[in-house]
PDB file of C-alpha atoms in Angstrom:
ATOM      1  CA  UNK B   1      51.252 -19.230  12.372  1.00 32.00           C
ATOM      2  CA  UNK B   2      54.741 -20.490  11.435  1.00 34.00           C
ATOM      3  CA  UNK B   3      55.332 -20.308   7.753  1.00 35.00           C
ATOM      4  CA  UNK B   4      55.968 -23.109   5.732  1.00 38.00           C
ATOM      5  CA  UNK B   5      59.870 -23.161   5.307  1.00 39.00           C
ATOM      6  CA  UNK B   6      60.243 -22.231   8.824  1.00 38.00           C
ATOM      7  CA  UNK B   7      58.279 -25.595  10.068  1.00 55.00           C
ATOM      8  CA  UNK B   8      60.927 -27.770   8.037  1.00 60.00           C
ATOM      9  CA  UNK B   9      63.963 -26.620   8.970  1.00 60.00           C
ATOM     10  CA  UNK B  10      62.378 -27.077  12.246  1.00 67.00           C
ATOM     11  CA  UNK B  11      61.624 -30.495  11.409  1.00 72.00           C
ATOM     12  CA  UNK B  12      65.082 -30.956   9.846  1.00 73.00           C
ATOM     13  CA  UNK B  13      66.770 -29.975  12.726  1.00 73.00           C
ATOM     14  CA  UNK B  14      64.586 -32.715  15.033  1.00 77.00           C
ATOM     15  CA  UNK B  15      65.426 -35.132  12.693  1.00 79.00           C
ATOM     16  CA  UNK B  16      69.209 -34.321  12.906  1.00 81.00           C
ATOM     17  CA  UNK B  17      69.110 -34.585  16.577  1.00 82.00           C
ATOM     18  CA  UNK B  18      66.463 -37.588  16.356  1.00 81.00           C
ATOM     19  CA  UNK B  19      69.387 -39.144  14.324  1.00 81.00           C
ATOM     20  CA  UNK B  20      72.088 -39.060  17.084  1.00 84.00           C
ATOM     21  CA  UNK B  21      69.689 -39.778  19.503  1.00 81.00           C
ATOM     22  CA  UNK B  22      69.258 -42.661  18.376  1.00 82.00           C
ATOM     23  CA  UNK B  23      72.027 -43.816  16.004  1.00 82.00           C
ATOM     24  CA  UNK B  24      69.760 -43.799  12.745  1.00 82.00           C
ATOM     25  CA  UNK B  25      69.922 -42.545   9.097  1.00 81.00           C
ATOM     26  CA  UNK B  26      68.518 -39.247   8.797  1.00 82.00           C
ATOM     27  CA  UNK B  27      65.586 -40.214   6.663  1.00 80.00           C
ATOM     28  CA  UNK B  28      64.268 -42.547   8.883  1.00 83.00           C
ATOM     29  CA  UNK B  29      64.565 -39.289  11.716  1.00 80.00           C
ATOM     30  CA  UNK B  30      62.963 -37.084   9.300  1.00 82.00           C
ATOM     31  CA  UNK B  31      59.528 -39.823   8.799  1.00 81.00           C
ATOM     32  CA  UNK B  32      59.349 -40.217  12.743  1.00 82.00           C
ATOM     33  CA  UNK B  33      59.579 -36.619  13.426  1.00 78.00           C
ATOM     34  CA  UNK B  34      57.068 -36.266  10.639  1.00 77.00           C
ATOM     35  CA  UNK B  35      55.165 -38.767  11.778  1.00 76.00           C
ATOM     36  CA  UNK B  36      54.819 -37.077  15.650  1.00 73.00           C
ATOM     37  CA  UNK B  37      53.365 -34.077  13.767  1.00 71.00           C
ATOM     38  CA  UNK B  38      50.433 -36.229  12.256  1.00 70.00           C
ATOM     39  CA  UNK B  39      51.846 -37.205   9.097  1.00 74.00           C
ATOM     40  CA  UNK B  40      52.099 -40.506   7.529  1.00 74.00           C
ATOM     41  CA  UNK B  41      55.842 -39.627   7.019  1.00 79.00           C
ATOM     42  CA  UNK B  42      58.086 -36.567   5.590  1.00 76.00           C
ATOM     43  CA  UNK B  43      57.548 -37.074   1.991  1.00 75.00           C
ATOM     44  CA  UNK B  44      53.729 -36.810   3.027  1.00 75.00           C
ATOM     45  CA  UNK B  45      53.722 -33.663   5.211  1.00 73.00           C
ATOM     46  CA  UNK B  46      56.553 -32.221   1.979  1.00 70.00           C
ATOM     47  CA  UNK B  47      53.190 -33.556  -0.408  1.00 68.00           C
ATOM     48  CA  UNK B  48      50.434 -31.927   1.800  1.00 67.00           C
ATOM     49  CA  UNK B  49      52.408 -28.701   2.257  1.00 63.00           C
ATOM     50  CA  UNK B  50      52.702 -28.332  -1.296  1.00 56.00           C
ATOM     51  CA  UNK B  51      49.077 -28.623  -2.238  1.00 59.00           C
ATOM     52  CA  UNK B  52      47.979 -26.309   0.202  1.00 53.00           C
ATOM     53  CA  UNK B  53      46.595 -22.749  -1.350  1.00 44.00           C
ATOM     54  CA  UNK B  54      47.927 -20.715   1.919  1.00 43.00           C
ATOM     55  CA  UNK B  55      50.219 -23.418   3.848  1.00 43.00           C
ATOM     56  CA  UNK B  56      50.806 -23.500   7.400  1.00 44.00           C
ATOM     57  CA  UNK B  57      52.730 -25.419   9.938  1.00 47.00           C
ATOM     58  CA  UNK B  58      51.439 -28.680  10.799  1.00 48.00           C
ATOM     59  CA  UNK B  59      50.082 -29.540  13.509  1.00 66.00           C
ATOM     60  CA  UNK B  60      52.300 -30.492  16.714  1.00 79.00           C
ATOM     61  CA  UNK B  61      50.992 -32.810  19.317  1.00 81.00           C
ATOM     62  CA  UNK B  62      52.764 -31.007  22.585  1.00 87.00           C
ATOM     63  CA  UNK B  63      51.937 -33.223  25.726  1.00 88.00           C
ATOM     64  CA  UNK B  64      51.388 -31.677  29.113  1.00 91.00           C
ATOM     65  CA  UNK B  65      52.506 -33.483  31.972  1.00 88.00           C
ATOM     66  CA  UNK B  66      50.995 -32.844  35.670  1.00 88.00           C
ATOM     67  CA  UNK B  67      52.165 -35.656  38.991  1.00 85.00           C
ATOM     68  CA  UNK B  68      50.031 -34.771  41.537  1.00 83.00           C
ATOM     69  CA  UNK B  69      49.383 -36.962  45.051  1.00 81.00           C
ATOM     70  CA  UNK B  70      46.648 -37.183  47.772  1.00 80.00           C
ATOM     71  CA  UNK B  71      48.365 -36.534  51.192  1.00 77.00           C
ATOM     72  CA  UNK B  72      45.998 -39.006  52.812  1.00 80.00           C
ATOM     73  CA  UNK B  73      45.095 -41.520  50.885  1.00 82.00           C
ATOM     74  CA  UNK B  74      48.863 -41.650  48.959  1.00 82.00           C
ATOM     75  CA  UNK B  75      47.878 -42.276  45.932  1.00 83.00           C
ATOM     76  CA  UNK B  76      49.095 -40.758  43.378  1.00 82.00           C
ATOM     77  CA  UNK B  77      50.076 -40.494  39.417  1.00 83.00           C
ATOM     78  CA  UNK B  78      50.624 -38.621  36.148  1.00 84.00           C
ATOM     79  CA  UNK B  79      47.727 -36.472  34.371  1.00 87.00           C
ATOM     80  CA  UNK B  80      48.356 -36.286  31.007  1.00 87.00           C
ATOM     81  CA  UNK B  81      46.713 -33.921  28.610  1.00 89.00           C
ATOM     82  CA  UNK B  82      47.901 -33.406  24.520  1.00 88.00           C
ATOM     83  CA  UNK B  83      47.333 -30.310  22.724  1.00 88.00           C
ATOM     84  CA  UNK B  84      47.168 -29.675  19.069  1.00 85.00           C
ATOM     85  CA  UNK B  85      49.139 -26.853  18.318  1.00 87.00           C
ATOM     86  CA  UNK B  86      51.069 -25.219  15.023  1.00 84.00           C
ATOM     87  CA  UNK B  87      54.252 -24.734  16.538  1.00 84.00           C
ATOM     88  CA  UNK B  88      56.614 -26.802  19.126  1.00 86.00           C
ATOM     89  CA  UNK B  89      56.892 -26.333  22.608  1.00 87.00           C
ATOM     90  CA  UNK B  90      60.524 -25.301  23.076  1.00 88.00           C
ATOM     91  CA  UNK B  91      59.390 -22.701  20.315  1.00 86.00           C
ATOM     92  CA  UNK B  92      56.444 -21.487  21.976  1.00 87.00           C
ATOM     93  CA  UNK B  93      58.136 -21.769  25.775  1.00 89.00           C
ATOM     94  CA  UNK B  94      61.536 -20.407  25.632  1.00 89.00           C
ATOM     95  CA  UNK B  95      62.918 -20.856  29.062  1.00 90.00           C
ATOM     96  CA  UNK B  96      62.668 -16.911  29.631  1.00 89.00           C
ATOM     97  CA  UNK B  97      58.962 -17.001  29.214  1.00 91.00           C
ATOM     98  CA  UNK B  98      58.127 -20.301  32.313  1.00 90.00           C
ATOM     99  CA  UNK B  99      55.952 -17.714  34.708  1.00 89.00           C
ATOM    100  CA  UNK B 100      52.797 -16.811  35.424  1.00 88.00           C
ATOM    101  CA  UNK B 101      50.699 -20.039  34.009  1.00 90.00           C
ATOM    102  CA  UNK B 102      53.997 -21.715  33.163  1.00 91.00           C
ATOM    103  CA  UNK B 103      55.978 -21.082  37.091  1.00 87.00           C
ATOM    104  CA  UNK B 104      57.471 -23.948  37.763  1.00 83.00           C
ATOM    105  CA  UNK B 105      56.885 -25.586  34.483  1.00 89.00           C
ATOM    106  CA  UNK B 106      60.210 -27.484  32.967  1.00 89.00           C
ATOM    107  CA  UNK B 107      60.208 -27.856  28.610  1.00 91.00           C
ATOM    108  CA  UNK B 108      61.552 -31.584  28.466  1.00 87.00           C
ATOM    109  CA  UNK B 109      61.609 -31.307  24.465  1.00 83.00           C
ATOM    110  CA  UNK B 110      59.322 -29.513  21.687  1.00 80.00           C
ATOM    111  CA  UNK B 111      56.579 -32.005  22.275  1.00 83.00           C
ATOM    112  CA  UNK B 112      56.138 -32.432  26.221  1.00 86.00           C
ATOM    113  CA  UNK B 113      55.976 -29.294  28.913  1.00 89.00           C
ATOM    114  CA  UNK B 114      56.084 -30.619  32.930  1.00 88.00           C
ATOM    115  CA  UNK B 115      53.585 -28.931  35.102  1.00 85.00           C
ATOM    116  CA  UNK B 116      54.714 -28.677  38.818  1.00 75.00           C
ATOM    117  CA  UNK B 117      52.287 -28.281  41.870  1.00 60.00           C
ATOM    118  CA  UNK B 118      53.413 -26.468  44.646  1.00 56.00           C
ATOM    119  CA  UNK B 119      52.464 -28.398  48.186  1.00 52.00           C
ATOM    120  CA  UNK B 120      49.806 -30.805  48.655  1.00 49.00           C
ATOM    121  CA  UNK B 121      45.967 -30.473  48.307  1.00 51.00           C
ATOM    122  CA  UNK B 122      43.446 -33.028  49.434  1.00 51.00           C
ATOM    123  CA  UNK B 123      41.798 -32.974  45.735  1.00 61.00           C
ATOM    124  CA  UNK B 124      45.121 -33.198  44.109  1.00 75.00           C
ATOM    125  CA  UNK B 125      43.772 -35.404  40.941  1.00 81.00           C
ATOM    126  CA  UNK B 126      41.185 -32.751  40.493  1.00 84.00           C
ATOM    127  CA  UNK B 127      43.699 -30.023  40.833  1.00 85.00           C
ATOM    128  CA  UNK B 128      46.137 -31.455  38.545  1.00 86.00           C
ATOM    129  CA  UNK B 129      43.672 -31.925  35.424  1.00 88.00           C
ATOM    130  CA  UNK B 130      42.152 -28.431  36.094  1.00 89.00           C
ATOM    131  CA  UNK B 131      46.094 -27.485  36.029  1.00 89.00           C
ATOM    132  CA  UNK B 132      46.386 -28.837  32.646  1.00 91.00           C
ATOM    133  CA  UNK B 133      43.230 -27.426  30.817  1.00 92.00           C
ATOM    134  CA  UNK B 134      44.406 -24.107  32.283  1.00 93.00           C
ATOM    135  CA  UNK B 135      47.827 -24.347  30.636  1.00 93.00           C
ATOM    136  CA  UNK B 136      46.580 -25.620  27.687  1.00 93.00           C
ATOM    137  CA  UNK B 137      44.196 -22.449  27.288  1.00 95.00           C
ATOM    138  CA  UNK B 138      47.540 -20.307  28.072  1.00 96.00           C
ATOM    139  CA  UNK B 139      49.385 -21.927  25.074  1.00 94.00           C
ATOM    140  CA  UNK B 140      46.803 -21.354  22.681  1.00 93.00           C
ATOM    141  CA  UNK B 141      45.824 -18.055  23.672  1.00 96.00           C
ATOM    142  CA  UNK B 142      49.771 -17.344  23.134  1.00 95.00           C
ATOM    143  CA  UNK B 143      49.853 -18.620  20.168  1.00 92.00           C
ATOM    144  CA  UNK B 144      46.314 -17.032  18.774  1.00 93.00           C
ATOM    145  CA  UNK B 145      47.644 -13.531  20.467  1.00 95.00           C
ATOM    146  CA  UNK B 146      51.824 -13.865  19.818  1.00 95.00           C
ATOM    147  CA  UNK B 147      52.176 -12.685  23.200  1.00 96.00           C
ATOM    148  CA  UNK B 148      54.490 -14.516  25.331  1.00 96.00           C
ATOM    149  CA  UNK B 149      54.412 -14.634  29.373  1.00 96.00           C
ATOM    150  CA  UNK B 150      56.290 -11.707  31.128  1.00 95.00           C
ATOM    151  CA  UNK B 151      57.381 -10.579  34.814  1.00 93.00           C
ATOM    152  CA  UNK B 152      57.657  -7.125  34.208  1.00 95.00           C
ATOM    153  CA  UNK B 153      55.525  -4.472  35.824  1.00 96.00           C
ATOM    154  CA  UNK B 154      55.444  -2.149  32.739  1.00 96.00           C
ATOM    155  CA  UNK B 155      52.234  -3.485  31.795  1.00 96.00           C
ATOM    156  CA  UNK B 156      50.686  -0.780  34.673  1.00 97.00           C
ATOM    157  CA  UNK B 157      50.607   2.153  34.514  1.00 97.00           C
ATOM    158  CA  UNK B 158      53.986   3.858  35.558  1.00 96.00           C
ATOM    159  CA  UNK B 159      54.751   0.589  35.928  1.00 97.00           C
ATOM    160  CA  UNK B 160      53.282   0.320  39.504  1.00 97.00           C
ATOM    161  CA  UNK B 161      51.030  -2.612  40.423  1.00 96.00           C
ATOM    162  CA  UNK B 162      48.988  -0.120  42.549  1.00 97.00           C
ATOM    163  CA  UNK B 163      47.562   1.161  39.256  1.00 97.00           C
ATOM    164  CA  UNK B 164      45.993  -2.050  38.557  1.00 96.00           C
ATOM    165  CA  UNK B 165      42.404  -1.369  36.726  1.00 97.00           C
ATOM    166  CA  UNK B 166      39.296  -1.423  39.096  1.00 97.00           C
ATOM    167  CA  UNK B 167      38.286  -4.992  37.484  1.00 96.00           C
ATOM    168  CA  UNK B 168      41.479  -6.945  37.665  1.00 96.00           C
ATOM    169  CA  UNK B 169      42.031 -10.158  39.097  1.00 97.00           C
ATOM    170  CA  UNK B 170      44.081 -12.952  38.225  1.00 96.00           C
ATOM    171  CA  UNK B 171      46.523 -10.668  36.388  1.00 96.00           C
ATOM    172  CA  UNK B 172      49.290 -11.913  33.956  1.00 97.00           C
ATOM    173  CA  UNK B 173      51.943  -9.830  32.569  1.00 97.00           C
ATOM    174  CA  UNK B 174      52.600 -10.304  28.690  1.00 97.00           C
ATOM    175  CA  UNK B 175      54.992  -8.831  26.415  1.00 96.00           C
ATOM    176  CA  UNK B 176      54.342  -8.926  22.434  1.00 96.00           C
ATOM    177  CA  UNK B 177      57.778  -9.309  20.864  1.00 94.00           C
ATOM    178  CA  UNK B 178      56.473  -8.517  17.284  1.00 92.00           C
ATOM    179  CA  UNK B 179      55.777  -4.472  18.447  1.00 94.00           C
ATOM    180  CA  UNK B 180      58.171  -5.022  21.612  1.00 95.00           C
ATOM    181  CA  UNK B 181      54.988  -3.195  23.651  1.00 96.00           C
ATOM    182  CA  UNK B 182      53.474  -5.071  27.284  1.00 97.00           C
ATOM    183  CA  UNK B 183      49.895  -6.458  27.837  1.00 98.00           C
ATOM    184  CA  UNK B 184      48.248  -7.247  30.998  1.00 98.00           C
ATOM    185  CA  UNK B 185      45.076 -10.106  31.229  1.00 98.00           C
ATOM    186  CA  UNK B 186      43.040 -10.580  33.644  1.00 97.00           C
ATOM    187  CA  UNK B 187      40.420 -12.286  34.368  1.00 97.00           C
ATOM    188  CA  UNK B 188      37.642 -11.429  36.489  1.00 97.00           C
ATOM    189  CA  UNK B 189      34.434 -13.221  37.973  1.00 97.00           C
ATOM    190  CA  UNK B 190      31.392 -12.251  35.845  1.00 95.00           C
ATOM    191  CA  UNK B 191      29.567  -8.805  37.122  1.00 94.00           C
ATOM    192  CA  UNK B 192      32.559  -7.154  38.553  1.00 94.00           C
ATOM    193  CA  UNK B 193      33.549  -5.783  35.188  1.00 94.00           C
ATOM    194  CA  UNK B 194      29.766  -4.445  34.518  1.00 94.00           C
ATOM    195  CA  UNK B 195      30.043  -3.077  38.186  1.00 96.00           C
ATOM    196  CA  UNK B 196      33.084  -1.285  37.762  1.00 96.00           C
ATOM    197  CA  UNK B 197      32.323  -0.329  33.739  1.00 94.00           C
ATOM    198  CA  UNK B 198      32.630   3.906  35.382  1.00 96.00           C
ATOM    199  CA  UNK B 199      35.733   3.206  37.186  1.00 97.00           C
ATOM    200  CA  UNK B 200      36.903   1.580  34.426  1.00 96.00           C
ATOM    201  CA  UNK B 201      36.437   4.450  32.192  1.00 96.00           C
ATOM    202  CA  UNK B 202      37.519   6.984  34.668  1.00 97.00           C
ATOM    203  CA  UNK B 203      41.005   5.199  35.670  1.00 97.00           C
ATOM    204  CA  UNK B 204      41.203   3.973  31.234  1.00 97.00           C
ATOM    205  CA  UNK B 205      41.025   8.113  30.730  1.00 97.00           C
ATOM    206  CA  UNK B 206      43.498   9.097  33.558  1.00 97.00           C
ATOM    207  CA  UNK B 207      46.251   6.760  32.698  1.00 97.00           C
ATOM    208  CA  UNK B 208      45.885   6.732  29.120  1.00 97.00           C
ATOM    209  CA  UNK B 209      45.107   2.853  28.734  1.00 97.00           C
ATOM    210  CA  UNK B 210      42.480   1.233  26.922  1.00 96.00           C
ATOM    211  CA  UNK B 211      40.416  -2.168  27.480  1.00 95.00           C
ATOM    212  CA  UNK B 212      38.690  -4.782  25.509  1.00 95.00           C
ATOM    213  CA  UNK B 213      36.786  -7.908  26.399  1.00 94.00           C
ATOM    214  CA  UNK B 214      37.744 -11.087  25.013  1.00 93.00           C
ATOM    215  CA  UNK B 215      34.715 -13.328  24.030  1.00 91.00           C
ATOM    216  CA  UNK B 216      36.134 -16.082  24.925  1.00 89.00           C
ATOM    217  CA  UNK B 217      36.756 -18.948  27.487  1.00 92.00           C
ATOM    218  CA  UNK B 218      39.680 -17.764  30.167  1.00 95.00           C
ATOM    219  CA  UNK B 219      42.326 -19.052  30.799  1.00 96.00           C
ATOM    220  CA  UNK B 220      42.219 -19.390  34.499  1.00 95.00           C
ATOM    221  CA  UNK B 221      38.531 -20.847  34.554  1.00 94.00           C
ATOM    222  CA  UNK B 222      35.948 -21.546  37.214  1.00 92.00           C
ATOM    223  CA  UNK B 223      33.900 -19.029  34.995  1.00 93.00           C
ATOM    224  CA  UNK B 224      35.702 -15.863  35.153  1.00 96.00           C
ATOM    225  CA  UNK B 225      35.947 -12.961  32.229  1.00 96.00           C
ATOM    226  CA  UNK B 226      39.095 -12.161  30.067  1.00 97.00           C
ATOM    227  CA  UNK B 227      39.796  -8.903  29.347  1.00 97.00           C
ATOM    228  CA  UNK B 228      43.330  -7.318  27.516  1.00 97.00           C
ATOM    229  CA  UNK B 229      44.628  -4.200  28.410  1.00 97.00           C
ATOM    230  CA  UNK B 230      47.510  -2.004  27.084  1.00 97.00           C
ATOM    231  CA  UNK B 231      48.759   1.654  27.172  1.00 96.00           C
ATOM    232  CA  UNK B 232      46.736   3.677  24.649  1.00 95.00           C
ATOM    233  CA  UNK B 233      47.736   4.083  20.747  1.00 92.00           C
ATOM    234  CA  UNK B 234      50.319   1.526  21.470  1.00 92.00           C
ATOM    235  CA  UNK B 235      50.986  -0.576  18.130  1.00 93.00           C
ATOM    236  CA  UNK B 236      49.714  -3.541  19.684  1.00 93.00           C
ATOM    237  CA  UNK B 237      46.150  -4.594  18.003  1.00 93.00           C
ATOM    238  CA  UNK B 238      44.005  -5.412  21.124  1.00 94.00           C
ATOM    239  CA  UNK B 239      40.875  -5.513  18.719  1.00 93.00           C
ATOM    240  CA  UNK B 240      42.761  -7.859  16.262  1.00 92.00           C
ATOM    241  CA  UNK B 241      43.691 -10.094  18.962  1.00 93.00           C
ATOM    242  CA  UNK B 242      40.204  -9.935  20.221  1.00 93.00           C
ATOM    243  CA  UNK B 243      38.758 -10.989  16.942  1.00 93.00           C
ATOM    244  CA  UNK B 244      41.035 -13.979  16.433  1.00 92.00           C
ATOM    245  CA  UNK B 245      40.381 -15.022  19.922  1.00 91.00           C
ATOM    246  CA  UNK B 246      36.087 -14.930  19.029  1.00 90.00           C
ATOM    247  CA  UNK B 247      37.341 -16.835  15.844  1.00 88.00           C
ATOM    248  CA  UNK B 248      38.922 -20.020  17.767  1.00 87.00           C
ATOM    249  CA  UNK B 249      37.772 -19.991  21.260  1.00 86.00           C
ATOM    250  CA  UNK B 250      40.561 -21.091  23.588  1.00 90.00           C
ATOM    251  CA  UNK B 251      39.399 -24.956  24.189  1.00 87.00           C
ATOM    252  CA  UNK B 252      39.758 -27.131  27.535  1.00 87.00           C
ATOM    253  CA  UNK B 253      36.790 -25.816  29.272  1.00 84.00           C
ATOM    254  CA  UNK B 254      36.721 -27.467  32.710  1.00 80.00           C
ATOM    255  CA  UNK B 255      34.177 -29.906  33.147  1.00 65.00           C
TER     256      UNK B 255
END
């Protein structure tokens, strides 16, 4: 979580730009940014802040934005999903980090994140709202985790993609700026993991790698597993991480 100070000079410099924007006083800026975060206005989030035993950031409403069209029938329109989250979107996305569940993606400002589909399916609307829970779960297991999205291969071993574990699928590549060390997720569909558990312990023991299960929804959906994986005695806290994740279950399930 974002510490107290650190969410209103974030605020403060919204409201300065807010301000230009559109030719205000910079109190007036300060109450509407305030008030986009779920306050009444600045003076109440300042009030609120104060009165909390351990404060945190408020909460930010971050909308995610999806077009998507059906090739036969034409129609077509804007899925819209909001997420609650502790920390702005152009904090949480820098522009470095729009791959793997973010490809494509374009941060319009710290409150709305454009999805993009690639081509044309014939259940677009259904694609597009599945799109959006699955991004939302992304963003909230990035901000439970402090990983951020990554393209490098050095979350293999040797970095080589043909040392994959036995029970990936769906892989994402993270890196975890805090102990500058990589992660890979993936997500596979329930019993290949309990298939592979010998495999998984023979290849964890030969590279030097260790596993944990997230209990957890994934982030990709249609049912799969999560599970974390990172080079051995690495600094990064895969149990921790695991833990938090139990503690506040990424949310969005598909329907």
């Amino acid at each position: 979580m974002a510490s107290q100070n650190l969410s209103f000079d974030n605020m403060k410099r919204r409201a300065k730009q807010v301000a230009r924007e559109q030719g205000c006083k910079l109190h007036i800026a300060l109450d509407l940014v305030a008030a986009k975060r779920g306050f009444a206005n600045f003076k109440d989030a300042v009030h609120k802040a104060a009165n909390q035993s351990d404060p945190v950031a408020p909460s930010c409403s971050v909308l995610l934005r999806q077009w998507w069209r059906n090739s036969k029938t034409r129609e077509c329109g804007t899925e819209v999903l909001v997420v609650s989250l502790a920390q702005p979107a152009t904090q949480l996305l820098k522009p470095h980090y729009l791959r793997g569940y973010f490809g494509g993606c374009h941060v319009a400002d710290e409150g709305t994140i454009n999805l993009h589909i690639g081509g044309y399916l014939e259940d677009n609307l259904e694609y597009a709202q599945r799109r959006l829970r699955k991004a939302a779960r992304a963003l909230q297991f990035m901000e439970i985790t402090g990983l951020r999205p990554s393209r490098s291969n050095r979350c293999y071993p040797r970095s080589d993609y043909d040392n994959r574990p036995p029970v990936a699928d769906h892989d994402q590549r993270w890196y975890h700026p805090a102990t500058k060390q990589f992660v890979l997720s993936t997500e596979p569909y329930p019993g290949r993991a309990d298939r592979r558990k010998s495999e998984m312990a023979e290849w964890c023991a030969k590279h030097e790698f260790e596993y944990v299960q997230i209990d957890s929804p994934s982030m990709y959906g249609h049912g799969t597993e999560l599970y974390l994986t990172c080079k051995a005695g690495s600094s990064v806290n895969m149990l921790q991480m695991a833990a938090e994740l139990a503690a506040s279950p990424l949310a969005y399930a598909d329907s």
